[in-house]
Amino acid sequence: MTLDLFADADLQQPERFESIGAQSCVLRGFALPWVERLLPALAKVLAQAPFRQMVTPGGFTMSAGLSSCGALGWTSDRDGYRYTRVDPQSGRPWPEMPEVFRQLAEDAARVAGFAHFAADACLINRYVPGAKMSLHQDRNERDFSAPVVSVSLGLPAIFLFGGHERGDKTQRIPLFHGDIVVWGGVDRLRFHGVLPIKDGHHPRLGAERLNFTLRTAG
Ligand code: MD6
Ligand code: FE
């Protein structure tokens, strides 16, 4: 599907396409026309695989609630981070990836310069005020030639986008409802994170931020 909002001419509007690296960008408002299809699909996924708080290998409980859909789902516990075909909480395969998630990710990746992105894993994160994501690399996927596509809904966040070393300087990028960040290629393994979410109320989602990150994991 091609969105008029991001037809080629529109893409030249610098306020919608913000480069944050050689092969990474923010697509402002890209997901807005999709929200009313994303949320019912999300509700179906969460009915099968509810949000849960995972423990890091170091023994810390993550502040964001996590779920997954797609052939592979992401899990963390004392044994490490990894992708699994089965949700350890239910013992069943992860919920299928909704077509609307897959299509949105493919469209956003194409606009960001990554044609034919085929996501097989979608991590879903729920942040309430105070929740954060520490600086990390997404490196559990098998193939780093595919980008990460990250969709933000609900309360705003400050996204930290660093370099290839944990100590590198970070850019602070405000993300709002409907924004998508894509990072891939030479930027695929850059450190990133999210500062604690500020208190607030979003008209559609209330006091929460939802983030979907789509990847080719397998
Ligand atoms: C974000 N999320 O919430 C960015 N990475 O804007 C992530 O970078 C992320 O939420 C790995 C696992 C879960 C995540
Ligand atoms: Fe990440």
mmCIF file of C-alpha atoms and ligand atoms in Angstrom:
data_model
loop_
_atom_site.group_PDB
_atom_site.id
_atom_site.type_symbol
_atom_site.label_atom_id
_atom_site.label_comp_id
_atom_site.label_asym_id
_atom_site.label_seq_id
_atom_site.Cartn_x
_atom_site.Cartn_y
_atom_site.Cartn_z
ATOM 1 C CA MET A 1 0.000 0.000 0.000
ATOM 2 C CA THR A 2 1.298 3.442 -0.840
ATOM 3 C CA LEU A 3 0.350 6.268 1.459
ATOM 4 C CA ASP A 4 -0.440 9.610 -0.116
ATOM 5 C CA LEU A 5 0.888 11.178 3.045
ATOM 6 C CA PHE A 6 4.336 9.924 2.106
ATOM 7 C CA ALA A 7 4.193 10.033 -1.660
ATOM 8 C CA ASP A 8 7.585 10.880 -3.135
ATOM 9 C CA ALA A 9 6.909 14.606 -3.309
ATOM 10 C CA ASP A 10 5.880 14.661 0.342
ATOM 11 C CA LEU A 11 9.037 12.892 1.341
ATOM 12 C CA GLN A 12 11.008 15.915 0.301
ATOM 13 C CA GLN A 13 9.303 17.826 3.076
ATOM 14 C CA PRO A 14 12.088 17.851 5.612
ATOM 15 C CA GLU A 15 9.727 18.064 8.570
ATOM 16 C CA ARG A 16 8.397 14.557 7.897
ATOM 17 C CA PHE A 17 11.638 12.726 7.157
ATOM 18 C CA GLU A 18 14.316 13.423 9.746
ATOM 19 C CA SER A 19 17.669 11.825 9.197
ATOM 20 C CA ILE A 20 19.296 10.755 12.464
ATOM 21 C CA GLY A 21 22.168 8.813 10.906
ATOM 22 C CA ALA A 22 23.554 7.608 7.579
ATOM 23 C CA GLN A 23 20.922 4.839 7.395
ATOM 24 C CA SER A 24 18.444 5.830 10.078
ATOM 25 C CA CYS A 25 15.566 8.249 10.274
ATOM 26 C CA VAL A 26 12.417 9.370 12.043
ATOM 27 C CA LEU A 27 9.236 9.342 9.925
ATOM 28 C CA ARG A 28 7.026 11.824 11.712
ATOM 29 C CA GLY A 29 3.388 10.816 11.950
ATOM 30 C CA PHE A 30 3.842 7.945 9.513
ATOM 31 C CA ALA A 31 1.683 5.558 11.564
ATOM 32 C CA LEU A 32 -1.171 8.006 12.198
ATOM 33 C CA PRO A 33 -3.382 6.778 9.333
ATOM 34 C CA TRP A 34 -2.900 3.208 10.625
ATOM 35 C CA VAL A 35 -3.724 3.659 14.318
ATOM 36 C CA GLU A 36 -7.367 2.574 14.153
ATOM 37 C CA ARG A 37 -6.323 -0.663 12.443
ATOM 38 C CA LEU A 38 -3.295 -1.251 14.680
ATOM 39 C CA LEU A 39 -5.115 -1.027 18.010
ATOM 40 C CA PRO A 40 -7.777 -3.721 17.434
ATOM 41 C CA ALA A 41 -5.096 -6.032 16.008
ATOM 42 C CA LEU A 42 -2.995 -5.347 19.077
ATOM 43 C CA ALA A 43 -5.910 -6.196 21.388
ATOM 44 C CA LYS A 44 -6.202 -9.622 19.738
ATOM 45 C CA VAL A 45 -2.498 -10.278 20.173
ATOM 46 C CA LEU A 46 -2.592 -9.247 23.831
ATOM 47 C CA ALA A 47 -5.567 -11.505 24.547
ATOM 48 C CA GLN A 48 -3.298 -14.433 23.633
ATOM 49 C CA ALA A 49 -0.002 -13.066 24.965
ATOM 50 C CA PRO A 50 -0.581 -10.457 27.697
ATOM 51 C CA PHE A 51 2.083 -7.953 28.719
ATOM 52 C CA ARG A 52 4.512 -9.313 31.277
ATOM 53 C CA GLN A 53 7.552 -7.856 33.002
ATOM 54 C CA MET A 54 10.682 -9.769 32.151
ATOM 55 C CA VAL A 55 13.860 -10.195 34.148
ATOM 56 C CA THR A 56 17.234 -9.338 32.626
ATOM 57 C CA PRO A 57 20.132 -11.786 32.762
ATOM 58 C CA GLY A 58 21.571 -9.510 35.463
ATOM 59 C CA GLY A 59 18.478 -10.014 37.615
ATOM 60 C CA PHE A 60 16.707 -6.686 37.100
ATOM 61 C CA THR A 61 13.001 -6.555 36.334
ATOM 62 C CA MET A 62 12.398 -4.513 33.169
ATOM 63 C CA SER A 63 10.102 -1.566 33.764
ATOM 64 C CA ALA A 64 8.300 -1.894 30.419
ATOM 65 C CA GLY A 65 5.701 -4.627 29.969
ATOM 66 C CA LEU A 66 6.555 -6.879 27.025
ATOM 67 C CA SER A 67 4.737 -9.099 24.596
ATOM 68 C CA SER A 68 5.478 -10.344 21.094
ATOM 69 C CA CYS A 69 3.834 -11.564 17.948
ATOM 70 C CA GLY A 70 5.105 -13.200 14.796
ATOM 71 C CA ALA A 71 6.920 -16.477 14.208
ATOM 72 C CA LEU A 72 9.521 -15.466 16.769
ATOM 73 C CA GLY A 73 9.046 -13.673 20.075
ATOM 74 C CA TRP A 74 11.658 -12.055 22.260
ATOM 75 C CA THR A 75 12.295 -13.303 25.762
ATOM 76 C CA SER A 76 14.601 -12.333 28.576
ATOM 77 C CA ASP A 77 15.296 -14.256 31.763
ATOM 78 C CA ARG A 78 18.251 -15.195 33.964
ATOM 79 C CA ASP A 79 19.603 -17.331 31.108
ATOM 80 C CA GLY A 80 19.849 -14.406 28.689
ATOM 81 C CA TYR A 81 18.029 -12.668 25.841
ATOM 82 C CA ARG A 82 16.790 -14.754 22.934
ATOM 83 C CA TYR A 83 14.037 -15.373 20.424
ATOM 84 C CA THR A 84 11.704 -18.352 20.875
ATOM 85 C CA ARG A 85 8.903 -19.868 18.769
ATOM 86 C CA VAL A 86 6.812 -20.531 21.870
ATOM 87 C CA ASP A 87 5.628 -18.025 24.465
ATOM 88 C CA PRO A 88 7.168 -19.363 27.674
ATOM 89 C CA GLN A 89 4.213 -18.021 29.667
ATOM 90 C CA SER A 90 1.490 -19.888 27.729
ATOM 91 C CA GLY A 91 3.507 -22.739 26.236
ATOM 92 C CA ARG A 92 1.882 -21.930 22.869
ATOM 93 C CA PRO A 93 3.333 -20.331 19.740
ATOM 94 C CA TRP A 94 3.387 -16.539 19.828
ATOM 95 C CA PRO A 95 0.289 -14.926 18.253
ATOM 96 C CA GLU A 96 0.468 -14.484 14.512
ATOM 97 C CA MET A 97 1.796 -11.164 13.272
ATOM 98 C CA PRO A 98 -1.249 -9.107 12.187
ATOM 99 C CA GLU A 99 -1.096 -8.237 8.489
ATOM 100 C CA VAL A 100 -1.484 -4.537 9.342
ATOM 101 C CA PHE A 101 1.717 -4.620 11.460
ATOM 102 C CA ARG A 102 3.669 -6.360 8.703
ATOM 103 C CA GLN A 103 2.432 -3.996 6.001
ATOM 104 C CA LEU A 104 3.086 -0.825 7.992
ATOM 105 C CA ALA A 105 6.629 -1.969 8.752
ATOM 106 C CA GLU A 106 7.291 -2.837 5.125
ATOM 107 C CA ASP A 107 6.034 0.580 3.969
ATOM 108 C CA ALA A 108 8.033 2.500 6.581
ATOM 109 C CA ALA A 109 11.202 0.529 5.843
ATOM 110 C CA ARG A 110 10.850 1.224 2.125
ATOM 111 C CA VAL A 111 10.521 4.966 2.694
ATOM 112 C CA ALA A 112 13.616 4.762 4.912
ATOM 113 C CA GLY A 113 15.573 3.091 2.109
ATOM 114 C CA PHE A 114 15.135 -0.591 2.976
ATOM 115 C CA ALA A 115 13.068 -2.285 0.275
ATOM 116 C CA HIS A 116 11.407 -5.680 0.844
ATOM 117 C CA PHE A 117 11.592 -5.641 4.643
ATOM 118 C CA ALA A 118 9.949 -8.838 5.875
ATOM 119 C CA ALA A 119 9.411 -8.758 9.632
ATOM 120 C CA ASP A 120 9.049 -12.112 11.378
ATOM 121 C CA ALA A 121 9.106 -10.742 14.921
ATOM 122 C CA CYS A 122 7.362 -7.851 16.608
ATOM 123 C CA LEU A 123 8.144 -6.908 20.175
ATOM 124 C CA ILE A 124 5.434 -4.921 21.855
ATOM 125 C CA ASN A 125 6.332 -2.737 24.812
ATOM 126 C CA ARG A 126 4.052 -0.933 27.208
ATOM 127 C CA TYR A 127 5.529 1.962 29.141
ATOM 128 C CA VAL A 128 3.667 3.629 31.982
ATOM 129 C CA PRO A 129 4.988 6.912 33.410
ATOM 130 C CA GLY A 130 8.394 6.276 34.969
ATOM 131 C CA ALA A 131 9.141 3.232 32.784
ATOM 132 C CA LYS A 132 12.285 3.393 30.641
ATOM 133 C CA MET A 133 14.537 1.317 28.436
ATOM 134 C CA SER A 134 18.244 1.399 29.276
ATOM 135 C CA LEU A 135 20.804 1.947 26.537
ATOM 136 C CA HIS A 136 21.261 -1.301 24.588
ATOM 137 C CA GLN A 137 21.908 -2.773 21.147
ATOM 138 C CA ASP A 138 19.363 -4.968 19.363
ATOM 139 C CA ARG A 139 21.644 -7.855 18.537
ATOM 140 C CA ASN A 140 19.701 -11.074 19.101
ATOM 141 C CA GLU A 141 18.511 -11.181 15.494
ATOM 142 C CA ARG A 142 20.260 -13.537 13.125
ATOM 143 C CA ASP A 143 20.533 -11.170 10.184
ATOM 144 C CA PHE A 144 21.655 -7.585 10.733
ATOM 145 C CA SER A 145 21.118 -6.672 7.073
ATOM 146 C CA ALA A 146 17.446 -5.998 7.905
ATOM 147 C CA PRO A 147 16.580 -2.781 9.767
ATOM 148 C CA VAL A 148 14.643 -2.315 12.988
ATOM 149 C CA VAL A 149 11.325 -0.486 12.549
ATOM 150 C CA SER A 150 10.009 1.093 15.753
ATOM 151 C CA VAL A 151 6.460 2.480 15.987
ATOM 152 C CA SER A 152 5.507 4.806 18.856
ATOM 153 C CA LEU A 153 1.950 5.371 20.097
ATOM 154 C CA GLY A 154 0.490 7.220 23.051
ATOM 155 C CA LEU A 155 2.528 9.283 25.496
ATOM 156 C CA PRO A 156 5.648 10.983 24.142
ATOM 157 C CA ALA A 157 9.139 9.725 24.905
ATOM 158 C CA ILE A 158 12.718 10.856 24.563
ATOM 159 C CA PHE A 159 14.540 8.297 22.431
ATOM 160 C CA LEU A 160 18.287 8.113 22.972
ATOM 161 C CA PHE A 161 20.232 7.268 19.848
ATOM 162 C CA GLY A 162 23.909 6.633 20.496
ATOM 163 C CA GLY A 163 26.855 5.202 18.636
ATOM 164 C CA HIS A 164 28.541 1.841 18.458
ATOM 165 C CA GLU A 165 30.103 2.098 21.901
ATOM 166 C CA ARG A 166 28.015 2.323 25.033
ATOM 167 C CA GLY A 167 29.857 5.473 26.103
ATOM 168 C CA ASP A 168 29.333 7.342 22.815
ATOM 169 C CA LYS A 169 27.410 10.603 22.862
ATOM 170 C CA THR A 170 23.650 10.138 22.382
ATOM 171 C CA GLN A 171 21.164 12.200 20.412
ATOM 172 C CA ARG A 172 17.937 12.902 22.304
ATOM 173 C CA ILE A 173 15.035 12.521 19.924
ATOM 174 C CA PRO A 174 11.485 13.305 21.060
ATOM 175 C CA LEU A 175 9.006 10.723 19.757
ATOM 176 C CA PHE A 176 5.277 11.334 19.540
ATOM 177 C CA HIS A 177 2.153 9.312 18.809
ATOM 178 C CA GLY A 178 2.433 7.977 15.269
ATOM 179 C CA ASP A 179 6.163 8.503 14.771
ATOM 180 C CA ILE A 180 8.314 5.700 13.353
ATOM 181 C CA VAL A 181 12.063 5.298 13.760
ATOM 182 C CA VAL A 182 13.979 3.092 11.337
ATOM 183 C CA TRP A 183 17.610 2.150 11.861
ATOM 184 C CA GLY A 184 19.572 -0.263 9.700
ATOM 185 C CA GLY A 185 22.655 -0.802 7.579
ATOM 186 C CA VAL A 186 25.680 0.878 9.126
ATOM 187 C CA ASP A 187 23.449 2.107 11.983
ATOM 188 C CA ARG A 188 21.867 -1.253 12.757
ATOM 189 C CA LEU A 189 23.880 -1.934 15.913
ATOM 190 C CA ARG A 190 23.865 1.545 17.387
ATOM 191 C CA PHE A 191 23.058 1.799 21.084
ATOM 192 C CA HIS A 192 19.625 3.211 21.874
ATOM 193 C CA GLY A 193 17.200 3.561 24.752
ATOM 194 C CA VAL A 194 14.271 5.509 26.145
ATOM 195 C CA LEU A 195 14.344 8.003 29.049
ATOM 196 C CA PRO A 196 11.729 7.544 31.784
ATOM 197 C CA ILE A 197 8.291 8.399 30.415
ATOM 198 C CA LYS A 198 6.803 11.549 31.912
ATOM 199 C CA ASP A 199 3.412 11.598 33.544
ATOM 200 C CA GLY A 200 0.646 12.558 31.182
ATOM 201 C CA HIS A 201 -2.560 11.616 29.476
ATOM 202 C CA HIS A 202 -2.832 10.798 25.801
ATOM 203 C CA PRO A 203 -6.301 11.370 24.295
ATOM 204 C CA ARG A 204 -6.377 7.960 22.576
ATOM 205 C CA LEU A 205 -4.260 5.786 24.895
ATOM 206 C CA GLY A 206 -4.426 7.412 28.316
ATOM 207 C CA ALA A 207 -1.418 7.141 30.608
ATOM 208 C CA GLU A 208 0.710 4.828 28.511
ATOM 209 C CA ARG A 209 3.150 4.633 25.666
ATOM 210 C CA LEU A 210 3.130 1.659 23.327
ATOM 211 C CA ASN A 211 6.099 0.772 21.193
ATOM 212 C CA PHE A 212 6.234 -1.911 18.529
ATOM 213 C CA THR A 213 9.633 -2.918 17.207
ATOM 214 C CA LEU A 214 9.620 -5.060 14.107
ATOM 215 C CA ARG A 215 12.621 -7.077 13.054
ATOM 216 C CA THR A 216 13.774 -9.911 10.880
ATOM 217 C CA ALA A 217 14.915 -12.203 13.643
ATOM 218 C CA GLY A 218 15.165 -15.663 12.124
HETATM 219 C C1 MD6 B 1 11.383 2.376 22.093
HETATM 220 N N1 MD6 B 1 12.525 0.270 22.095
HETATM 221 O O1 MD6 B 1 10.625 1.958 22.964
HETATM 222 C C2 MD6 B 1 12.601 1.618 21.697
HETATM 223 N N2 MD6 B 1 14.563 -2.687 22.008
HETATM 224 O O2 MD6 B 1 11.202 3.472 21.517
HETATM 225 C C3 MD6 B 1 13.603 -0.541 21.984
HETATM 226 O O3 MD6 B 1 14.643 -0.157 21.587
HETATM 227 C C4 MD6 B 1 13.539 -1.918 22.347
HETATM 228 O O4 MD6 B 1 11.460 -1.633 23.325
HETATM 229 C C5 MD6 B 1 14.592 -3.969 22.357
HETATM 230 C C6 MD6 B 1 13.572 -4.525 23.050
HETATM 231 C C7 MD6 B 1 12.500 -3.757 23.390
HETATM 232 C C8 MD6 B 1 12.468 -2.403 23.019
HETATM 233 FE FE FE B 2 16.022 -1.782 21.140
#
